[in-house]
PDB file of C-alpha atoms and ligand atoms in Angstrom:
ATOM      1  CA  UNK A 235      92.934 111.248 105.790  1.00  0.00           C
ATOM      2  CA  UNK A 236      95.339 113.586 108.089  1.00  0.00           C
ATOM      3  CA  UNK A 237      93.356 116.708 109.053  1.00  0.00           C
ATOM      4  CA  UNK A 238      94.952 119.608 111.287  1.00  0.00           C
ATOM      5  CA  UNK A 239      92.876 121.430 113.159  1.00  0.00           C
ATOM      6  CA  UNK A 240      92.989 124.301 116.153  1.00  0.00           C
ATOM      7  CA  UNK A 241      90.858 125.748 118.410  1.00  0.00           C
ATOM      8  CA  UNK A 242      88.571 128.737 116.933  1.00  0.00           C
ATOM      9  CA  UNK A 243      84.565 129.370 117.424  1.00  0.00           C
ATOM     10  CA  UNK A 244      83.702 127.617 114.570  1.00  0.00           C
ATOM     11  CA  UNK A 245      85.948 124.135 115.182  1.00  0.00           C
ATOM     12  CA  UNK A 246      83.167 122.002 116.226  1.00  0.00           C
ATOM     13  CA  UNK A 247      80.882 123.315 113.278  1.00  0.00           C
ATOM     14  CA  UNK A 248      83.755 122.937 110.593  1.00  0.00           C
ATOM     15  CA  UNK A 249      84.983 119.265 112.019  1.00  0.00           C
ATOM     16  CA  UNK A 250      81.332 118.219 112.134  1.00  0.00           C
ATOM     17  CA  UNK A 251      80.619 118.720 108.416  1.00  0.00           C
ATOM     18  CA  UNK A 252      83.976 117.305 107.863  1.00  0.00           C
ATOM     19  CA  UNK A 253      82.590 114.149 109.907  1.00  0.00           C
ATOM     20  CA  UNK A 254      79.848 113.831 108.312  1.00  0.00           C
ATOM     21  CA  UNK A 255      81.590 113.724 104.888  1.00  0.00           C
ATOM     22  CA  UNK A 256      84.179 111.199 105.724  1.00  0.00           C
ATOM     23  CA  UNK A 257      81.469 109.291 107.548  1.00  0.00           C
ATOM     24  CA  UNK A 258      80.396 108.206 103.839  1.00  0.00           C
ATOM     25  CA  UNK A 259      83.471 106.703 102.871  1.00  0.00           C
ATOM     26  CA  UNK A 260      84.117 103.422 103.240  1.00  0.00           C
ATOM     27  CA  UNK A 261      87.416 102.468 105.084  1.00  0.00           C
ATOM     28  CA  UNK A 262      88.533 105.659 105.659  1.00  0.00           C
ATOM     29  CA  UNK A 263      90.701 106.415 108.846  1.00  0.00           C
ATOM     30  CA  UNK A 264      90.708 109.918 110.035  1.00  0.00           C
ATOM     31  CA  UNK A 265      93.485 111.051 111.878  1.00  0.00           C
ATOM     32  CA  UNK A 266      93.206 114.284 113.350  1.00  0.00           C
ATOM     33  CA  UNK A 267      95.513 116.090 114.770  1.00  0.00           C
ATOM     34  CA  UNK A 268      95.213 119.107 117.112  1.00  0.00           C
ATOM     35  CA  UNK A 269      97.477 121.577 117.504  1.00  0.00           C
ATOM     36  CA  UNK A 270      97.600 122.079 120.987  1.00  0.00           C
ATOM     37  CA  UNK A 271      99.426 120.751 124.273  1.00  0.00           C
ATOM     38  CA  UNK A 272      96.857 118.184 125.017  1.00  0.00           C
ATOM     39  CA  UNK A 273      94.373 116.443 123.433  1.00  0.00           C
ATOM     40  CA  UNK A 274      90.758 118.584 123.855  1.00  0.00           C
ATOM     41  CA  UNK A 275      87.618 117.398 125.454  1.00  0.00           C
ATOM     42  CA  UNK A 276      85.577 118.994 122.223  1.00  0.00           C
ATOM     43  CA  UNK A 277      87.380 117.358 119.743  1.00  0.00           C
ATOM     44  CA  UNK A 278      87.440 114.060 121.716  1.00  0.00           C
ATOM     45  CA  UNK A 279      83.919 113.930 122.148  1.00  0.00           C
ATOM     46  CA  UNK A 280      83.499 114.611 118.335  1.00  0.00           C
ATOM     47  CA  UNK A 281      85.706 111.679 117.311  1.00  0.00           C
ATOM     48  CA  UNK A 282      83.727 109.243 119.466  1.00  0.00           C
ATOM     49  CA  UNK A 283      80.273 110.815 118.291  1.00  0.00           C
ATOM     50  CA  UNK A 284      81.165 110.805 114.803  1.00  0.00           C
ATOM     51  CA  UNK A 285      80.566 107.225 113.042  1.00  0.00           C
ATOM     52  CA  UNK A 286      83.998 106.774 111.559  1.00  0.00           C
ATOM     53  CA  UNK A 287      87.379 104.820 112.393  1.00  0.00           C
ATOM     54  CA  UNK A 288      89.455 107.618 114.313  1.00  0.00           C
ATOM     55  CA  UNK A 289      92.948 108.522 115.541  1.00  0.00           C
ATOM     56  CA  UNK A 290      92.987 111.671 117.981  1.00  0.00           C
ATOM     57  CA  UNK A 291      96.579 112.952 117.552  1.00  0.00           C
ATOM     58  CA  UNK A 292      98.254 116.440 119.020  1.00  0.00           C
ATOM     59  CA  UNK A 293     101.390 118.442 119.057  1.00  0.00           C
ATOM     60  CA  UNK A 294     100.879 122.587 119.424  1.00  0.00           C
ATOM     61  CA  UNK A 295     103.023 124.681 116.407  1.00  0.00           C
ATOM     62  CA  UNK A 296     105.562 126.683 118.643  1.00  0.00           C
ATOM     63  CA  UNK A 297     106.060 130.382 118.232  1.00  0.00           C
ATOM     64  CA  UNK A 298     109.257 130.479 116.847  1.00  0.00           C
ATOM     65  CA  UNK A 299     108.348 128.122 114.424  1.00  0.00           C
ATOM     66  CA  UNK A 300     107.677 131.221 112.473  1.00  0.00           C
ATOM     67  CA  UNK A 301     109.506 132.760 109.910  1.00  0.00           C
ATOM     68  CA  UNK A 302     109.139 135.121 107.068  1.00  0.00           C
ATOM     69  CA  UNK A 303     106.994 136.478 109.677  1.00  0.00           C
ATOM     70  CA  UNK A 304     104.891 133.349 107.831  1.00  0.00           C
ATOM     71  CA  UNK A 305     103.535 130.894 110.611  1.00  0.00           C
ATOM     72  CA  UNK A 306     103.453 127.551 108.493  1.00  0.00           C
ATOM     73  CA  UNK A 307      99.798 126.171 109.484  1.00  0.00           C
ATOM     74  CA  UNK A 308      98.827 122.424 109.841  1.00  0.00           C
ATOM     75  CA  UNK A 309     102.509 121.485 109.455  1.00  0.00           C
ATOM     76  CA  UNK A 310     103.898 119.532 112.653  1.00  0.00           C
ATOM     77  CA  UNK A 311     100.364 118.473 112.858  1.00  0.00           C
ATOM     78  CA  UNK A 312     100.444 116.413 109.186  1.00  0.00           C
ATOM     79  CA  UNK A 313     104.237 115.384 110.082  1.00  0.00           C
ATOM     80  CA  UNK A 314     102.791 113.551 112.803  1.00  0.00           C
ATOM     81  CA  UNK A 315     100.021 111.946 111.110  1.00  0.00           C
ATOM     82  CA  UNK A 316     102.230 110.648 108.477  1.00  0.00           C
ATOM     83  CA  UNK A 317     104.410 109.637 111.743  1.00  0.00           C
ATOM     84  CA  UNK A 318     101.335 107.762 113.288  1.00  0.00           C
ATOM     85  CA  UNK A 319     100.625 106.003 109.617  1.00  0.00           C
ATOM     86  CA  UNK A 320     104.592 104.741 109.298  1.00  0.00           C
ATOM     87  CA  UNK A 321     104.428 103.393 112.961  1.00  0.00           C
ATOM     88  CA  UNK A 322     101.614 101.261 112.163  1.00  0.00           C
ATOM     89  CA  UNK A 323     102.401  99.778 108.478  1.00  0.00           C
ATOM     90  CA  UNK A 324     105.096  98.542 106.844  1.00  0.00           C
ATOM     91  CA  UNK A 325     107.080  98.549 103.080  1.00  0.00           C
ATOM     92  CA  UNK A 326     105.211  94.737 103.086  1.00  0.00           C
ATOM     93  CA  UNK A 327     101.850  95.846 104.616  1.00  0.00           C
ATOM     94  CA  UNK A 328     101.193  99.270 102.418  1.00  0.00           C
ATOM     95  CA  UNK A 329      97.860  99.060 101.220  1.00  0.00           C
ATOM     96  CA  UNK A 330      96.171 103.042 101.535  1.00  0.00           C
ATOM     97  CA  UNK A 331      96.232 105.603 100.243  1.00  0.00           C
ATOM     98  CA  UNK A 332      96.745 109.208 102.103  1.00  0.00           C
ATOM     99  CA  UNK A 333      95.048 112.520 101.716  1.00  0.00           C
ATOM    100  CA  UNK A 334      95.924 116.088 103.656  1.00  0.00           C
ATOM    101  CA  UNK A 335      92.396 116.752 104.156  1.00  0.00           C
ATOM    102  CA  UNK A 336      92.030 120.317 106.339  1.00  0.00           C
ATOM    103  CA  UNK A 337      89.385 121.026 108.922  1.00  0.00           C
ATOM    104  CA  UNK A 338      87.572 124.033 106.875  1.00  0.00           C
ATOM    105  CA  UNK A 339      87.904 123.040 103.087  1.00  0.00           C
ATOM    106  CA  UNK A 340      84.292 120.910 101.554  1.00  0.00           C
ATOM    107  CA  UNK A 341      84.489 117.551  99.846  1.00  0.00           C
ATOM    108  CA  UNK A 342      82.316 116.189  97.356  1.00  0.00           C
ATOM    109  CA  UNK A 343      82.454 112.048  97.986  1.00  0.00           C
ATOM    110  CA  UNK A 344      83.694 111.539  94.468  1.00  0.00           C
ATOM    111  CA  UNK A 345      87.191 112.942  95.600  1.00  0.00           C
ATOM    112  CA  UNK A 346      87.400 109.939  97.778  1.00  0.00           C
ATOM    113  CA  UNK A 347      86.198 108.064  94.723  1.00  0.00           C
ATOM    114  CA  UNK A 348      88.609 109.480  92.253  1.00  0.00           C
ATOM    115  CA  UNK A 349      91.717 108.747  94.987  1.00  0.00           C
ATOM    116  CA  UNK A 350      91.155 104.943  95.376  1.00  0.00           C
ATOM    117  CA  UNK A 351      92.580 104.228  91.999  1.00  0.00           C
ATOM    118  CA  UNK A 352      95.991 106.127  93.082  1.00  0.00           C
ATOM    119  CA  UNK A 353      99.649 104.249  92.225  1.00  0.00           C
ATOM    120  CA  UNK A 354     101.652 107.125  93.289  1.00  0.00           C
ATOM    121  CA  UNK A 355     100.118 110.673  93.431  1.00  0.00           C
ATOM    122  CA  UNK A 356      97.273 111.231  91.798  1.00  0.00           C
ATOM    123  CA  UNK A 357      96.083 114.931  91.207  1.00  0.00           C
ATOM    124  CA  UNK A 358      92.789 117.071  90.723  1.00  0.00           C
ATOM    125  CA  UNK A 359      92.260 121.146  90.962  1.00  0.00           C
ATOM    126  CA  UNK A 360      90.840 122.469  93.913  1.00  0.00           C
ATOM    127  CA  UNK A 361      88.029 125.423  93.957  1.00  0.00           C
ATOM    128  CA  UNK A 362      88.845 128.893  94.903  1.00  0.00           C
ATOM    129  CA  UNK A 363      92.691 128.497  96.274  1.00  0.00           C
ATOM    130  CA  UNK A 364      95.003 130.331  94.599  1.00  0.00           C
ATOM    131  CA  UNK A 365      92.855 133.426  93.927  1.00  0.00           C
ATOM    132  CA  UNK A 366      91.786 132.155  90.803  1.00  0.00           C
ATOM    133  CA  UNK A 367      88.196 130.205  90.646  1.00  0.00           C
ATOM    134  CA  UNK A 368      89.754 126.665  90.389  1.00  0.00           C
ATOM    135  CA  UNK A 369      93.503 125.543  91.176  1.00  0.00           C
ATOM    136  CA  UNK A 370      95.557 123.128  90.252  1.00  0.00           C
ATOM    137  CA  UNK A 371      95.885 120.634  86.889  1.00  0.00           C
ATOM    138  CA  UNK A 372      93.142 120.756  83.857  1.00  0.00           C
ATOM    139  CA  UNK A 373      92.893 117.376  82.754  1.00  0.00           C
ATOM    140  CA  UNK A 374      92.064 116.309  79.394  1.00  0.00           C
ATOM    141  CA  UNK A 375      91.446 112.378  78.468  1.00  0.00           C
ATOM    142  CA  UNK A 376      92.970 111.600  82.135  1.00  0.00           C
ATOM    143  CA  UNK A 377      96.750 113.360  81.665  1.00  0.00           C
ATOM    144  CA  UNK A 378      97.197 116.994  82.682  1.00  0.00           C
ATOM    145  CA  UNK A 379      96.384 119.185  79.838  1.00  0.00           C
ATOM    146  CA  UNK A 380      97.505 122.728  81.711  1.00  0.00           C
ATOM    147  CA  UNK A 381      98.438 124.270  85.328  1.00  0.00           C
ATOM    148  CA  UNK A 382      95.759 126.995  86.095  1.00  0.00           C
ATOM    149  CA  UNK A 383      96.780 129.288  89.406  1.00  0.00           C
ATOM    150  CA  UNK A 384      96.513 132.772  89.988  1.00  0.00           C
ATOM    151  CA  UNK A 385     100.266 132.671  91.107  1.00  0.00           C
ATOM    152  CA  UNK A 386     103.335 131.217  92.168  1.00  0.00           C
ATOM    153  CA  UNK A 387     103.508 129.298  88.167  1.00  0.00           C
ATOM    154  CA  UNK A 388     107.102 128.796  88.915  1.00  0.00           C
ATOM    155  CA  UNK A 389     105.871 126.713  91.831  1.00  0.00           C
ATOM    156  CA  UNK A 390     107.288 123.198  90.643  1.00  0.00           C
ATOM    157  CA  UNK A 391     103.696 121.786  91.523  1.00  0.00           C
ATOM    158  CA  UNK A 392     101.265 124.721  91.688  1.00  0.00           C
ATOM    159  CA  UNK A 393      98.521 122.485  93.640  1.00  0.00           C
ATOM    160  CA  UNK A 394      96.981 123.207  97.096  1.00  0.00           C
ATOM    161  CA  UNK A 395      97.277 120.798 100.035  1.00  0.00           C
ATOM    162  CA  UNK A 396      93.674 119.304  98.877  1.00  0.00           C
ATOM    163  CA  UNK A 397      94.150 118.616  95.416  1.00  0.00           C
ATOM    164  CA  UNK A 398      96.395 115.324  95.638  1.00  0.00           C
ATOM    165  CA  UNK A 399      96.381 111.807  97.534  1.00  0.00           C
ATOM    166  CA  UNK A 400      99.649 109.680  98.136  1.00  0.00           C
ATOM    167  CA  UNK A 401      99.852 106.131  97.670  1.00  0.00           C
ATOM    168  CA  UNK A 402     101.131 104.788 101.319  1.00  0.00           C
ATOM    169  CA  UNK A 403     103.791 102.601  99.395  1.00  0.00           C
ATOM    170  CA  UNK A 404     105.498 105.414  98.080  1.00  0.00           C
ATOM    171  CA  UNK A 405     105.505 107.015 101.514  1.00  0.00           C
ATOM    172  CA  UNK A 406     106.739 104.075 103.237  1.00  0.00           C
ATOM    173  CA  UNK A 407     109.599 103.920 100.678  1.00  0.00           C
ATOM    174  CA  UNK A 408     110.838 107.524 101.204  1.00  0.00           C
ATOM    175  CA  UNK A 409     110.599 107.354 104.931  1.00  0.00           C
ATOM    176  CA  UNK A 410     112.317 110.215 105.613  1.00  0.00           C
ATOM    177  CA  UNK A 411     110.172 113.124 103.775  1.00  0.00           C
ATOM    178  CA  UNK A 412     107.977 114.932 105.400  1.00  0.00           C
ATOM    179  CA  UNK A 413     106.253 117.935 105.409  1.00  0.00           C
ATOM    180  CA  UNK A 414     107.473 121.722 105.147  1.00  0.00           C
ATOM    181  CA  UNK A 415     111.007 120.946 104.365  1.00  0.00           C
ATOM    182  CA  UNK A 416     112.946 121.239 101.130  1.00  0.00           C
ATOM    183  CA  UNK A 417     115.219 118.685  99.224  1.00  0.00           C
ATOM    184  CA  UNK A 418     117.866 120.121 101.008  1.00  0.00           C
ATOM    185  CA  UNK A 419     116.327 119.958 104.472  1.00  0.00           C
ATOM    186  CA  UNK A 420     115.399 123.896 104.687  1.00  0.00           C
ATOM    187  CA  UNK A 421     112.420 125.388 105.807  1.00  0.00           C
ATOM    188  CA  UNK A 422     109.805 125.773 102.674  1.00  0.00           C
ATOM    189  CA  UNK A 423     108.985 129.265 102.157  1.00  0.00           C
ATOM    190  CA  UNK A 424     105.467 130.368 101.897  1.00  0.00           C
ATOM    191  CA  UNK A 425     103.262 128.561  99.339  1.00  0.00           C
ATOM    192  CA  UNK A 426     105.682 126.208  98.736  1.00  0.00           C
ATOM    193  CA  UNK A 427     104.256 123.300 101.320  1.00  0.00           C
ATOM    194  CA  UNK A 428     102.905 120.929  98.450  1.00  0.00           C
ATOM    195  CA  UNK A 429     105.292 121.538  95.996  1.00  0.00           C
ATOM    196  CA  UNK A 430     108.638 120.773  98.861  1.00  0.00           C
ATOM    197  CA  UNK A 431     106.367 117.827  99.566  1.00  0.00           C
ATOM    198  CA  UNK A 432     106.063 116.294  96.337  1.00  0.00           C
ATOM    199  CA  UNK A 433     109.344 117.638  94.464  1.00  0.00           C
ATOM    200  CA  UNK A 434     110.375 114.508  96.993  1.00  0.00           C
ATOM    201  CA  UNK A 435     108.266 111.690  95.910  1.00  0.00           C
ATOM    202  CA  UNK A 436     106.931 112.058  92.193  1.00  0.00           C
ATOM    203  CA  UNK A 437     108.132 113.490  88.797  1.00  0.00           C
ATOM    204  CA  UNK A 438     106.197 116.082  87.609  1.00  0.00           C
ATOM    205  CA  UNK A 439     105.301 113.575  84.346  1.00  0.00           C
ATOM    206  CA  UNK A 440     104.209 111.022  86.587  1.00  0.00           C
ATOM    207  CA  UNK A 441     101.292 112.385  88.071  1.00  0.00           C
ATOM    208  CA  UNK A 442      97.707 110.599  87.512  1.00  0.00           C
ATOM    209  CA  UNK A 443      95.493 113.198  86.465  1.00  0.00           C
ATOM    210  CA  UNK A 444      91.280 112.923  87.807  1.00  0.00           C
ATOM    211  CA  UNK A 445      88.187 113.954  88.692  1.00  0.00           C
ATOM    212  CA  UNK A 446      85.986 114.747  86.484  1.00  0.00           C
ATOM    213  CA  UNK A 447      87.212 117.508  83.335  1.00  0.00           C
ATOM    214  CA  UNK A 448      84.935 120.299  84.207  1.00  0.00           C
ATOM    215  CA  UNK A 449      84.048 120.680  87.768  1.00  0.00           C
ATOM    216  CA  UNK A 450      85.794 121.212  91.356  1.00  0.00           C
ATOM    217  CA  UNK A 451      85.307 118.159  93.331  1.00  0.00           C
ATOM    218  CA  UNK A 452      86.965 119.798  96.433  1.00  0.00           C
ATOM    219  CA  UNK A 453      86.648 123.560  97.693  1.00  0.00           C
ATOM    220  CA  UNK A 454      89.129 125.704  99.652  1.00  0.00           C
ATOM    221  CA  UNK A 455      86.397 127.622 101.312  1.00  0.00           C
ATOM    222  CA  UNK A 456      86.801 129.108 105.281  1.00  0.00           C
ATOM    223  CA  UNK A 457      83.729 129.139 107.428  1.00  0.00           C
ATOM    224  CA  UNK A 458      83.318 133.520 108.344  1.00  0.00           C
ATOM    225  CA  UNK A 459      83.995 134.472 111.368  1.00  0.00           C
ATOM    226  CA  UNK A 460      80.587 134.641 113.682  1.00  0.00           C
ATOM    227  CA  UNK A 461      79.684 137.804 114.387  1.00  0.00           C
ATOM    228  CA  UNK A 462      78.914 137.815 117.992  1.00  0.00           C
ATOM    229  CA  UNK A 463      79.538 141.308 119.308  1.00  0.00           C
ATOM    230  CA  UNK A 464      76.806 141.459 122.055  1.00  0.00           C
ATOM    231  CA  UNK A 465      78.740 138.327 123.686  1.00  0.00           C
ATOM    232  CA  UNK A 466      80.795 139.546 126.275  1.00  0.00           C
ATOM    233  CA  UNK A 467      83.631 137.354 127.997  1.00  0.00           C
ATOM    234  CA  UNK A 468      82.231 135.586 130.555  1.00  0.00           C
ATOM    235  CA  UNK A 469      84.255 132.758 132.630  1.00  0.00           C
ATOM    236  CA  UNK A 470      81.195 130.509 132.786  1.00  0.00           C
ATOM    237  CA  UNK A 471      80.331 130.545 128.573  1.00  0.00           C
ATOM    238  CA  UNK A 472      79.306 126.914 127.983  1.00  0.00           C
ATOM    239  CA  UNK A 473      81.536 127.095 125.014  1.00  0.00           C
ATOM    240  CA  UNK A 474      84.801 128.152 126.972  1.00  0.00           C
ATOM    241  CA  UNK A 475      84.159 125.505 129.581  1.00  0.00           C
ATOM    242  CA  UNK A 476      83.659 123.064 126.592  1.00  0.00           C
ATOM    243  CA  UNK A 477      87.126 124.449 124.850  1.00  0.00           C
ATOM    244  CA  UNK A 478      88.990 124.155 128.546  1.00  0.00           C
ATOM    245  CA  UNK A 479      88.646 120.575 129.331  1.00  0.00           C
ATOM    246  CA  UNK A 480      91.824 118.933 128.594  1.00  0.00           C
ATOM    247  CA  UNK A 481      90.710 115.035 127.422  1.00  0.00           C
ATOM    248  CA  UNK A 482      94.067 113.864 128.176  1.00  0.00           C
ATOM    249  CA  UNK A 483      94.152 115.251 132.102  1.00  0.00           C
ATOM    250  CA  UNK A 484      90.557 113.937 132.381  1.00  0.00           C
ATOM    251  CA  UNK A 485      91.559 110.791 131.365  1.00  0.00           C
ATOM    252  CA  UNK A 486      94.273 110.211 133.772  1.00  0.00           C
TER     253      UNK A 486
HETATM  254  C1  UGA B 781      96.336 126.960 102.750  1.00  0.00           C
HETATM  255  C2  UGA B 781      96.319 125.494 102.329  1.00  0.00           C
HETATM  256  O1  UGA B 781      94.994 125.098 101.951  1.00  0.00           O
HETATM  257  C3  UGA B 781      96.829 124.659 103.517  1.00  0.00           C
HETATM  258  O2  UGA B 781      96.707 123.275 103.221  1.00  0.00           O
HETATM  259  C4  UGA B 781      98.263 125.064 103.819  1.00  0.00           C
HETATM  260  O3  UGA B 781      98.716 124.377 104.977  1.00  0.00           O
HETATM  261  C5  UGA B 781      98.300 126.546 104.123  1.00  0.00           C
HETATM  262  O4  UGA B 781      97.690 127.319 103.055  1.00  0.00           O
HETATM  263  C6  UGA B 781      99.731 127.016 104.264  1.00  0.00           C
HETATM  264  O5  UGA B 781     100.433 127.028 103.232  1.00  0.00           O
HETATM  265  O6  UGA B 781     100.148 127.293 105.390  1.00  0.00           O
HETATM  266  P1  UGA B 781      94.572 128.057 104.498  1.00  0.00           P
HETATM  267  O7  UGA B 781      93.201 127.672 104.101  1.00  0.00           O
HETATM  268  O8  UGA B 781      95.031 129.419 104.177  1.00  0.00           O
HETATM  269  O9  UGA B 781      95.595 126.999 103.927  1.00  0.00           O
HETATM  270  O10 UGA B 781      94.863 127.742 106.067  1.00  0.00           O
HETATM  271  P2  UGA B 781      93.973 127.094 107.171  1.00  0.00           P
HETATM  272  O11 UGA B 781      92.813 126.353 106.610  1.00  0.00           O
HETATM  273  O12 UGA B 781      93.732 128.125 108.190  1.00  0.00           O
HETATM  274  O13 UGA B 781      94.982 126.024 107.811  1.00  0.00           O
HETATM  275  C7  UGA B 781      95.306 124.803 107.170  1.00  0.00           C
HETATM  276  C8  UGA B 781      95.070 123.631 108.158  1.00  0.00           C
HETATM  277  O14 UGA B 781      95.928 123.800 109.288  1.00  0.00           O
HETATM  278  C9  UGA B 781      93.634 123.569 108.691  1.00  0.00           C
HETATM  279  O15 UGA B 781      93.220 122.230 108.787  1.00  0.00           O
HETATM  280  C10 UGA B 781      93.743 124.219 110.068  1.00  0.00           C
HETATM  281  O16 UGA B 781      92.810 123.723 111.012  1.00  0.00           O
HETATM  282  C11 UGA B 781      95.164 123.887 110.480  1.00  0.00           C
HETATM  283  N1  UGA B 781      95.771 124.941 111.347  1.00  0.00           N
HETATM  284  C12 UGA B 781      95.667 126.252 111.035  1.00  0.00           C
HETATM  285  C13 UGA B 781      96.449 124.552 112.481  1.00  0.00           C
HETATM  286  O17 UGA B 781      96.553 123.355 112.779  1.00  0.00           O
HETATM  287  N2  UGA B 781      96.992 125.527 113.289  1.00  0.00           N
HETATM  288  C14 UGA B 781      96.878 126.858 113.008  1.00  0.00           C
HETATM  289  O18 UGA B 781      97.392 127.711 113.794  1.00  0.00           O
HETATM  290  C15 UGA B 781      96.192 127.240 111.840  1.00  0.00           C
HETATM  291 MN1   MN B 782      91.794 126.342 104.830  1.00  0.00          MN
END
């Protein structure tokens, strides 16, 4: 599982439930990525706290990787997760399957359940993205019986980031595709982030439909904001110095 994730107040809180989650699974590898210059101290010291095989990846989103006044988030961050997972198998040694997991959304464990069986991209609907109540393919009997979104149907796969997994064979064999690009190599436009990504690797008729027929298994939620006015900014916060420490410096 590839999860972005940046610095905000409620990091540590978000990636801990995350943790704990993918703590249940067995055999999962969580790579996290950080988009940042260095590696941080905080998320570090969560990796090594939290009881599941980690990778502790970074590379900070640039500023003028904007456009459409649209910064793309999590993107160079999942690129090089799926760099990380090519450099360490091979078209021979494939087993896996990968999931875009982000920092912020909540999993029920069946969605790691419901992925295990995947061949080549399975698919499920994911809670409150889209602005409608539940995202993503209706299945009926295990095929997809409709697409449900609140917009972009002309989207050729009108899914959010959480609501497939990708059989590491079929990444392996397209080893060029990655995310946030196109077909023809240009930037996706807003939105369009899952459906650039997949337009690549499956046929829309080849998707496995799962999870269960009538309930969200996975939920595009965001942790609010804490309201904090009476804090005022003060160089020696416990949670600044926490956010400052630089791993990667420390370590060397
Ligand atoms: C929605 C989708 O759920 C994302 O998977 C998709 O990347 C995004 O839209 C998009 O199309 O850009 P949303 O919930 O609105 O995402 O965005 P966030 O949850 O704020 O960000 C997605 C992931 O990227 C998170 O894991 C977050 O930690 C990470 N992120 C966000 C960064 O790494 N850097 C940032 O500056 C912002
Ligand atoms: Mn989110």
């Amino acid at each position: 599982m590839i999860t972005p994730t940046y610095a905000r107040l409620t990091q540590k809180s978000d990636l801990t439930s995350v943790c704990l989650t993918v703590m249940h699974v067995r055999k999962l590898v969580w790579i996290v990525v950080e988009d940042s210059d260095t590696r941080t101290y905080l998320v570090a010291k969560l990796l090594a706290r939290c009881k599941v095989s980690s990778v502790h990846l970074n590379v900070v989103t640039p500023d003028y990787y904007k456009h459409d006044k649209w910064k793309p988030r999590g993107v160079l961050q999942r690129n090089a997760g799926l760099s990380w997972i090519r450099d360490h198998h091979s078209i021979d040694n494939c087993s896996g399957v990968v999931y875009f997991g982000d920092d912020d959304n909540s999993y029920d464990l069946r969605v790691f359940e419901e992925m295990k069986e995947t061949k080549g991209v399975s698919v499920w609907p994911v809670a409150f993205s889209g602005g409608v109540k539940i995202e993503g393919p209706l299945c009926k009997d295990g095929v997809i019986d409709k697409w449900h979104s609140g917009w972009g149907s002309e989207r050729p796969f009108p899914i959010d980031m959480a609501g497939f997994a990708i059989h590491l064979c079929l990444l392996m064999r397209n080893p060029k595709v990655l995310i946030g690009r196109d077909r023809q190599n240009r930037l996706s436009k807003p939105g369009y982030l899952e459906s650039n990504l997949l337009e690549q690797l499956v046929d829309k008729d080849l998707l496995e439909c799962r999870g269960p027929p009538d309930e969200a298994i996975v939920w595009h939620v965001k942790t609010a904001e804490p309201d904090i006015p009476r804090e005022h900014n003060d160089p020696s916060d416990p949670l600044d110095i926490e956010w400052e420490k630089e791993y990667d410096k420390k370590a060397s």
